[in-house]
mmCIF file of C-alpha atoms in Angstrom:
data_model
loop_
_atom_site.group_PDB
_atom_site.id
_atom_site.type_symbol
_atom_site.label_atom_id
_atom_site.label_comp_id
_atom_site.label_asym_id
_atom_site.label_seq_id
_atom_site.Cartn_x
_atom_site.Cartn_y
_atom_site.Cartn_z
ATOM 1 C CA MET V 163 16.518 65.444 13.890
ATOM 2 C CA LYS V 164 15.658 61.984 12.739
ATOM 3 C CA ILE V 165 15.648 60.547 16.332
ATOM 4 C CA LEU V 166 13.312 63.365 17.481
ATOM 5 C CA GLY V 167 11.114 62.927 14.507
ATOM 6 C CA ASP V 168 10.611 59.266 15.358
ATOM 7 C CA GLY V 169 9.095 60.432 18.670
ATOM 8 C CA SER V 170 10.807 57.280 20.504
ATOM 9 C CA ASP V 171 12.412 57.741 23.976
ATOM 10 C CA SER V 172 15.129 55.145 23.292
ATOM 11 C CA GLY V 173 16.386 52.843 20.669
ATOM 12 C CA PHE V 174 19.094 51.937 18.223
ATOM 13 C CA THR V 175 20.668 53.941 15.283
ATOM 14 C CA ASP V 176 23.472 52.066 13.525
ATOM 15 C CA ILE V 177 25.802 50.771 16.354
ATOM 16 C CA TYR V 178 24.666 53.288 18.929
ATOM 17 C CA ARG V 179 21.996 52.998 21.482
ATOM 18 C CA TYR V 180 20.436 56.161 22.376
ATOM 19 C CA ARG V 181 18.006 57.684 25.026
ATOM 20 C CA VAL V 182 16.123 61.008 24.827
ATOM 21 C CA ALA V 183 15.973 62.974 28.061
ATOM 22 C CA ASP V 184 14.082 66.133 28.825
ATOM 23 C CA CYS V 185 16.180 68.653 30.885
ATOM 24 C CA GLU V 186 15.578 72.058 32.308
ATOM 25 C CA ASP V 187 17.815 73.599 29.659
ATOM 26 C CA GLY V 188 16.199 71.647 26.717
ATOM 27 C CA THR V 189 16.315 68.043 25.295
ATOM 28 C CA ARG V 190 19.482 65.917 25.523
ATOM 29 C CA ILE V 191 20.179 62.713 23.417
ATOM 30 C CA ILE V 192 22.584 60.315 25.134
ATOM 31 C CA PHE V 193 24.492 57.916 22.796
ATOM 32 C CA VAL V 194 26.320 54.743 23.842
ATOM 33 C CA ASP V 195 28.740 53.055 21.579
ATOM 34 C CA CYS V 196 27.491 49.470 21.458
ATOM 35 C CA ARG V 197 30.102 48.135 18.792
ATOM 36 C CA GLN V 198 31.798 45.724 21.005
ATOM 37 C CA GLU V 199 28.480 44.188 22.377
ATOM 38 C CA LEU V 200 27.150 43.913 18.879
ATOM 39 C CA GLU V 201 30.241 42.199 17.487
ATOM 40 C CA SER V 202 30.123 39.762 20.492
ATOM 41 C CA PHE V 203 26.544 38.870 19.773
ATOM 42 C CA ARG V 204 27.169 38.230 16.122
ATOM 43 C CA ASN V 205 30.243 36.080 16.916
ATOM 44 C CA THR V 206 28.316 34.116 19.432
ATOM 45 C CA LEU V 207 25.465 33.595 17.052
ATOM 46 C CA VAL V 208 27.828 32.453 14.333
ATOM 47 C CA TYR V 209 29.637 30.082 16.597
ATOM 48 C CA SER V 210 26.374 28.589 17.792
ATOM 49 C CA VAL V 211 24.920 27.939 14.443
ATOM 50 C CA GLY V 212 28.345 26.467 13.420
ATOM 51 C CA VAL V 213 28.599 24.141 16.443
ATOM 52 C CA SER V 214 24.873 23.159 15.945
ATOM 53 C CA LEU V 215 25.462 22.227 12.257
ATOM 54 C CA LEU V 216 28.587 20.289 13.211
ATOM 55 C CA GLY V 217 26.703 18.529 16.102
ATOM 56 C CA PHE V 218 23.798 17.677 13.676
ATOM 57 C CA LEU V 219 26.240 16.317 11.095
ATOM 58 C CA ALA V 220 27.952 14.170 13.710
ATOM 59 C CA VAL V 221 24.740 12.733 15.022
ATOM 60 C CA PHE V 222 23.510 12.133 11.377
ATOM 61 C CA MET V 223 26.815 10.370 10.529
ATOM 62 C CA LEU V 224 26.512 8.190 13.767
ATOM 63 C CA VAL V 225 22.957 7.296 13.101
ATOM 64 C CA LEU V 226 23.741 6.405 9.479
ATOM 65 C CA PHE V 227 26.588 4.230 10.494
ATOM 66 C CA TRP V 228 24.770 2.445 13.400
ATOM 67 C CA SER V 229 21.414 2.203 11.634
ATOM 68 C CA LYS V 230 22.914 -0.083 9.042
ATOM 69 C CA LYS V 231 24.283 -2.422 11.842
ATOM 70 C CA ILE V 232 21.129 -2.286 13.851
ATOM 71 C CA PHE V 233 18.735 -2.989 11.019
ATOM 72 C CA LYS V 234 20.918 -5.537 9.153
ATOM 73 C CA PRO V 235 19.559 -8.425 11.184
ATOM 74 C CA VAL V 236 16.054 -7.217 10.631
ATOM 75 C CA ALA V 237 16.530 -6.984 6.873
ATOM 76 C CA GLU V 238 18.214 -10.466 6.829
ATOM 77 C CA SER V 239 15.442 -11.894 8.905
ATOM 78 C CA TYR V 240 12.812 -10.305 6.383
ATOM 79 C CA ALA V 241 14.817 -11.833 3.453
ATOM 80 C CA LYS V 242 15.013 -15.309 5.119
ATOM 81 C CA GLN V 243 11.219 -15.104 5.766
ATOM 82 C CA LYS V 244 10.497 -14.512 2.280
ATOM 83 C CA ARG V 245 12.759 -17.191 1.067
ATOM 84 C CA PHE V 246 11.106 -19.692 3.619
ATOM 85 C CA ILE V 247 7.751 -18.832 2.180
ATOM 86 C CA THR V 248 8.847 -19.524 -1.318
ATOM 87 C CA ASP V 249 10.720 -22.778 -0.319
ATOM 88 C CA ALA V 250 7.911 -24.051 1.936
ATOM 89 C CA SER V 251 5.360 -23.432 -0.718
ATOM 90 C CA HIS V 252 7.334 -25.442 -3.314
ATOM 91 C CA GLU V 253 7.860 -28.171 -0.725
ATOM 92 C CA ILE V 254 4.052 -28.324 0.093
ATOM 93 C CA LYS V 255 3.134 -28.776 -3.563
ATOM 94 C CA THR V 256 4.812 -32.245 -3.700
ATOM 95 C CA PRO V 257 2.756 -33.835 -0.918
ATOM 96 C CA LEU V 258 -0.498 -32.117 -2.186
ATOM 97 C CA THR V 259 0.149 -33.687 -5.577
ATOM 98 C CA ILE V 260 0.582 -37.132 -4.118
ATOM 99 C CA ILE V 261 -2.444 -36.726 -1.887
ATOM 100 C CA ASP V 262 -4.515 -35.647 -4.876
ATOM 101 C CA ALA V 263 -3.146 -38.581 -6.999
ATOM 102 C CA ASN V 264 -3.769 -41.165 -4.295
ATOM 103 C CA THR V 265 -7.397 -39.833 -3.651
ATOM 104 C CA LYS V 266 -8.102 -40.301 -7.247
ATOM 105 C CA VAL V 267 -6.804 -43.930 -7.207
ATOM 106 C CA ILE V 268 -8.849 -44.679 -4.205
ATOM 107 C CA GLU V 269 -11.881 -43.295 -6.144
ATOM 108 C CA MET V 270 -11.119 -45.341 -9.160
ATOM 109 C CA VAL V 271 -11.045 -48.472 -6.946
ATOM 110 C CA ASN V 272 -13.860 -47.830 -4.443
ATOM 111 C CA GLY V 273 -15.767 -45.013 -6.109
ATOM 112 C CA GLU V 274 -16.233 -41.407 -5.013
ATOM 113 C CA SER V 275 -17.321 -40.933 -1.312
ATOM 114 C CA GLU V 276 -17.955 -38.053 0.959
ATOM 115 C CA TRP V 277 -14.555 -38.518 2.457
ATOM 116 C CA THR V 278 -12.570 -38.507 -0.985
ATOM 117 C CA LYS V 279 -14.533 -35.542 -2.146
ATOM 118 C CA ASN V 280 -13.766 -33.571 0.964
ATOM 119 C CA THR V 281 -10.083 -34.559 0.630
ATOM 120 C CA ARG V 282 -10.076 -33.305 -2.893
ATOM 121 C CA ASP V 283 -11.582 -30.063 -1.969
ATOM 122 C CA GLN V 284 -9.126 -29.386 0.773
ATOM 123 C CA VAL V 285 -6.339 -30.263 -1.503
ATOM 124 C CA LYS V 286 -7.670 -27.907 -4.141
ATOM 125 C CA ARG V 287 -7.946 -25.181 -1.451
ATOM 126 C CA LEU V 288 -4.397 -25.626 -0.114
ATOM 127 C CA THR V 289 -3.056 -25.705 -3.689
ATOM 128 C CA ALA V 290 -4.695 -22.317 -4.420
ATOM 129 C CA LEU V 291 -3.233 -20.979 -1.233
ATOM 130 C CA THR V 292 0.188 -22.246 -1.949
ATOM 131 C CA ASN V 293 0.170 -20.699 -5.546
ATOM 132 C CA GLN V 294 -0.908 -17.326 -4.000
ATOM 133 C CA MET V 295 1.918 -17.452 -1.455
ATOM 134 C CA VAL V 296 4.352 -18.169 -4.082
ATOM 135 C CA ALA V 297 3.173 -15.418 -6.314
ATOM 136 C CA LEU V 298 3.103 -12.932 -3.494
ATOM 137 C CA SER V 299 6.535 -13.893 -2.359
ATOM 138 C CA ARG V 300 8.020 -13.441 -5.976
ATOM 139 C CA LEU V 301 6.406 -9.973 -6.291
ATOM 140 C CA ASP V 302 8.151 -9.085 -2.898
ATOM 141 C CA GLU V 303 11.590 -10.331 -4.201
ATOM 142 C CA ASN V 304 11.011 -8.586 -7.588
ATOM 143 C CA PRO V 305 8.220 -6.115 -7.744
ATOM 144 C CA GLU V 306 8.817 -5.154 -11.359
ATOM 145 C CA PRO V 307 6.423 -6.997 -13.804
ATOM 146 C CA LYS V 308 8.023 -9.989 -15.498
ATOM 147 C CA GLU V 309 6.853 -9.238 -19.005
ATOM 148 C CA LYS V 310 5.635 -5.946 -20.325
ATOM 149 C CA ALA V 311 3.639 -5.789 -23.458
ATOM 150 C CA LYS V 312 0.743 -3.957 -25.023
ATOM 151 C CA PHE V 313 -2.383 -5.630 -24.771
ATOM 152 C CA ASP V 314 -6.293 -5.099 -24.955
ATOM 153 C CA LEU V 315 -7.371 -4.613 -21.312
ATOM 154 C CA SER V 316 -10.991 -4.553 -22.292
ATOM 155 C CA ASP V 317 -10.862 -7.979 -23.798
ATOM 156 C CA VAL V 318 -8.997 -9.360 -20.616
ATOM 157 C CA ALA V 319 -11.864 -7.830 -18.578
ATOM 158 C CA TYR V 320 -14.571 -9.463 -20.690
ATOM 159 C CA GLU V 321 -12.935 -12.894 -20.689
ATOM 160 C CA VAL V 322 -12.488 -12.934 -16.871
ATOM 161 C CA ILE V 323 -16.098 -11.930 -16.294
ATOM 162 C CA ASP V 324 -17.324 -14.498 -18.847
ATOM 163 C CA HIS V 325 -15.368 -17.095 -16.854
ATOM 164 C CA PHE V 326 -17.327 -16.263 -13.778
ATOM 165 C CA SER V 327 -20.751 -16.024 -15.575
ATOM 166 C CA SER V 328 -21.757 -19.601 -14.915
ATOM 167 C CA LEU V 329 -20.669 -19.388 -11.233
ATOM 168 C CA SER V 330 -22.628 -16.418 -10.729
ATOM 169 C CA GLU V 331 -25.851 -18.022 -12.033
ATOM 170 C CA VAL V 332 -25.473 -21.024 -9.682
ATOM 171 C CA ARG V 333 -24.942 -18.624 -6.701
ATOM 172 C CA GLY V 334 -27.850 -16.385 -7.833
ATOM 173 C CA LYS V 335 -25.734 -13.287 -8.278
ATOM 174 C CA LYS V 336 -25.759 -11.116 -11.357
ATOM 175 C CA ILE V 337 -22.661 -9.582 -12.886
ATOM 176 C CA SER V 338 -23.495 -6.153 -14.442
ATOM 177 C CA ALA V 339 -20.433 -5.084 -16.701
ATOM 178 C CA ASP V 340 -19.819 -1.540 -18.346
ATOM 179 C CA ILE V 341 -16.569 -2.204 -20.096
ATOM 180 C CA GLU V 342 -15.325 0.377 -22.582
ATOM 181 C CA ASP V 343 -13.921 -1.159 -25.659
ATOM 182 C CA GLY V 344 -10.581 -0.784 -27.001
ATOM 183 C CA ILE V 345 -8.664 0.152 -23.850
ATOM 184 C CA LYS V 346 -4.972 -0.650 -24.523
ATOM 185 C CA TYR V 347 -2.495 -1.085 -21.698
ATOM 186 C CA VAL V 348 1.204 -1.954 -21.339
ATOM 187 C CA GLY V 349 2.038 -4.320 -18.616
ATOM 188 C CA ASP V 350 2.060 -7.970 -17.559
ATOM 189 C CA GLU V 351 -1.104 -9.332 -18.973
ATOM 190 C CA ASN V 352 -1.114 -12.495 -16.808
ATOM 191 C CA SER V 353 -0.832 -10.451 -13.649
ATOM 192 C CA ILE V 354 -3.589 -8.044 -14.707
ATOM 193 C CA ARG V 355 -5.816 -10.969 -15.506
ATOM 194 C CA GLN V 356 -5.072 -12.414 -12.131
ATOM 195 C CA LEU V 357 -5.908 -9.121 -10.573
ATOM 196 C CA ILE V 358 -9.221 -8.782 -12.104
ATOM 197 C CA SER V 359 -10.017 -12.535 -11.447
ATOM 198 C CA ILE V 360 -9.169 -11.952 -7.554
ATOM 199 C CA LEU V 361 -11.434 -9.011 -7.333
ATOM 200 C CA VAL V 362 -14.332 -10.688 -9.142
ATOM 201 C CA ASP V 363 -13.869 -13.851 -7.124
ATOM 202 C CA ASN V 364 -13.859 -11.809 -3.878
ATOM 203 C CA ALA V 365 -17.108 -10.322 -4.909
ATOM 204 C CA MET V 366 -18.523 -13.724 -5.673
ATOM 205 C CA LYS V 367 -17.704 -15.012 -2.332
ATOM 206 C CA TYR V 368 -18.706 -12.218 -0.021
ATOM 207 C CA ALA V 369 -21.504 -10.312 -1.802
ATOM 208 C CA VAL V 370 -24.843 -11.005 -0.132
ATOM 209 C CA GLU V 371 -27.238 -13.568 -1.711
ATOM 210 C CA SER V 372 -29.011 -12.479 -4.922
ATOM 211 C CA ALA V 373 -26.893 -9.388 -4.971
ATOM 212 C CA ASP V 374 -25.704 -7.431 -8.223
ATOM 213 C CA ILE V 375 -22.111 -7.122 -8.746
ATOM 214 C CA SER V 376 -21.365 -3.950 -10.693
ATOM 215 C CA ILE V 377 -18.122 -3.886 -12.741
ATOM 216 C CA SER V 378 -16.848 -0.886 -14.885
ATOM 217 C CA LEU V 379 -13.625 -0.272 -16.819
ATOM 218 C CA LYS V 380 -13.141 3.219 -18.204
ATOM 219 C CA ARG V 381 -10.521 5.576 -19.524
ATOM 220 C CA ASP V 382 -9.821 8.601 -17.232
ATOM 221 C CA GLY V 383 -7.378 10.724 -19.170
ATOM 222 C CA ARG V 384 -4.058 8.999 -19.227
ATOM 223 C CA LYS V 385 -5.147 6.622 -16.664
ATOM 224 C CA VAL V 386 -7.466 3.610 -16.569
ATOM 225 C CA LYS V 387 -9.972 2.895 -13.698
ATOM 226 C CA PHE V 388 -11.436 -0.545 -12.877
ATOM 227 C CA VAL V 389 -14.216 -0.296 -10.354
ATOM 228 C CA LEU V 390 -16.161 -3.141 -8.693
ATOM 229 C CA LYS V 391 -18.983 -2.629 -6.385
ATOM 230 C CA ASN V 392 -21.264 -5.124 -4.547
ATOM 231 C CA LEU V 393 -23.459 -5.281 -1.528
ATOM 232 C CA THR V 394 -21.941 -6.766 1.504
ATOM 233 C CA ASP V 395 -22.796 -7.280 5.170
ATOM 234 C CA GLY V 396 -20.862 -6.758 8.393
ATOM 235 C CA MET V 397 -18.710 -3.942 7.108
ATOM 236 C CA GLU V 398 -18.360 -0.633 8.694
ATOM 237 C CA GLU V 399 -18.723 2.645 6.693
ATOM 238 C CA GLY V 400 -15.480 4.349 5.629
ATOM 239 C CA SER V 401 -12.214 3.189 4.308
ATOM 240 C CA GLN V 402 -11.564 -0.632 4.160
ATOM 241 C CA ASP V 403 -8.006 -0.632 3.032
ATOM 242 C CA ILE V 404 -7.240 -2.892 5.905
ATOM 243 C CA LEU V 405 -8.551 -5.773 3.703
ATOM 244 C CA PHE V 406 -5.315 -5.591 1.771
ATOM 245 C CA GLU V 407 -3.245 -6.576 4.804
ATOM 246 C CA ARG V 408 -1.886 -10.133 4.522
ATOM 247 C CA PHE V 409 -3.977 -12.715 6.218
ATOM 248 C CA TYR V 410 -6.421 -10.215 7.462
ATOM 249 C CA ARG V 411 -9.850 -11.956 8.031
ATOM 250 C CA PRO V 412 -12.661 -9.642 9.270
ATOM 251 C CA ASP V 413 -14.902 -12.576 9.879
ATOM 252 C CA SER V 414 -13.112 -15.979 10.420
ATOM 253 C CA SER V 415 -16.353 -17.993 10.386
ATOM 254 C CA ARG V 416 -17.449 -16.403 6.994
ATOM 255 C CA ASN V 417 -13.899 -17.011 5.575
ATOM 256 C CA SER V 418 -13.944 -20.573 6.546
ATOM 257 C CA GLU V 419 -17.304 -21.101 4.768
ATOM 258 C CA THR V 420 -16.159 -19.405 1.541
ATOM 259 C CA GLY V 421 -12.619 -20.687 1.636
ATOM 260 C CA GLY V 422 -11.026 -17.314 1.978
ATOM 261 C CA SER V 423 -7.296 -17.266 3.043
ATOM 262 C CA GLY V 424 -6.713 -13.547 3.440
ATOM 263 C CA ILE V 425 -4.036 -13.545 0.688
ATOM 264 C CA GLY V 426 -5.924 -12.769 -2.469
ATOM 265 C CA LEU V 427 -6.426 -8.985 -1.945
ATOM 266 C CA SER V 428 -2.913 -8.753 -0.627
ATOM 267 C CA LEU V 429 -1.687 -10.269 -3.871
ATOM 268 C CA ALA V 430 -4.078 -7.981 -5.721
ATOM 269 C CA LYS V 431 -2.531 -4.832 -4.090
ATOM 270 C CA SER V 432 0.997 -6.127 -4.877
ATOM 271 C CA ILE V 433 0.117 -6.543 -8.551
ATOM 272 C CA VAL V 434 -1.275 -3.063 -8.606
ATOM 273 C CA GLU V 435 1.735 -1.518 -6.936
ATOM 274 C CA SER V 436 4.082 -3.382 -9.200
ATOM 275 C CA HIS V 437 2.373 -1.565 -12.130
ATOM 276 C CA LYS V 438 2.703 1.692 -10.362
ATOM 277 C CA GLY V 439 -1.004 1.902 -9.708
ATOM 278 C CA ARG V 440 -3.276 2.373 -6.719
ATOM 279 C CA ILE V 441 -6.093 0.313 -5.159
ATOM 280 C CA THR V 442 -8.717 1.321 -2.547
ATOM 281 C CA ALA V 443 -11.488 -0.289 -0.830
ATOM 282 C CA ARG V 444 -14.400 1.797 0.578
ATOM 283 C CA CYS V 445 -17.878 0.922 2.129
ATOM 284 C CA ASP V 446 -20.601 3.488 1.924
ATOM 285 C CA GLY V 447 -23.581 3.951 4.422
ATOM 286 C CA ASP V 448 -25.824 1.546 2.328
ATOM 287 C CA GLY V 449 -23.605 -1.329 2.847
ATOM 288 C CA TYR V 450 -21.993 -1.423 -0.584
ATOM 289 C CA ILE V 451 -18.313 -1.890 -0.908
ATOM 290 C CA THR V 452 -16.371 -0.471 -3.804
ATOM 291 C CA PHE V 453 -12.942 -1.681 -4.983
ATOM 292 C CA GLN V 454 -11.184 0.885 -7.284
ATOM 293 C CA VAL V 455 -8.020 0.184 -9.265
ATOM 294 C CA THR V 456 -6.312 3.061 -10.924
ATOM 295 C CA LEU V 457 -3.522 2.163 -13.456
#
């Protein structure tokens, strides 16, 4: 009665397949025992799943085993590259120191000239580049901050901004700071100081003439946000996180004029990441670029 009540001409009930047929003497329901076929299907499904899992496990073990062998030379090459940068940077420091000392001696004997001044400027630039490369390489080798301590982040921001105040006057750029007082932070104070210095220095170099550089430091719940905004030129609207790539130089001629090396913002990103933070760069439609650090 249940089958007739469903109104279906065919189907399954339990292990039986049925079909309803109308005959001259009434309605007949034909049943076929499908026990063997259902068991066969069930066994095939179980075996298929089992074989698939075994195959996946075998492939996973092979990939895991061979990937270590395949990527071992790559890992060793990367480690050697980082060691080379550190070693080369230390080796470069010695001749730079000698060149700087010799230049000063020449100036003491013959007086300062255009050539000696240019030599000292280039030595200063290479020394700064070398120090950044060493710092970046050390962060790669050991991303954890060297010394963690509680310090006043607001005071650090004020000190860095004050350091750039005279330079901003010379270059005709105004720094507008909105720093919330009494913000305490636990981390490497020297690294955070260097981070803020890199971002402010970058703004001093690449902000358009007579531009205002807006800096803010605020609490945001349990987080701290440092935001720097300035007007720039030649930047496309949207995310500019590519600026944090090592040695990336969007405008070679402009970088050569300002002394940019393409390492500073990479170092800033490494410092932020070592403190489990996040840094972003974005340019809006009005030509303003905003760097935001969340710690």
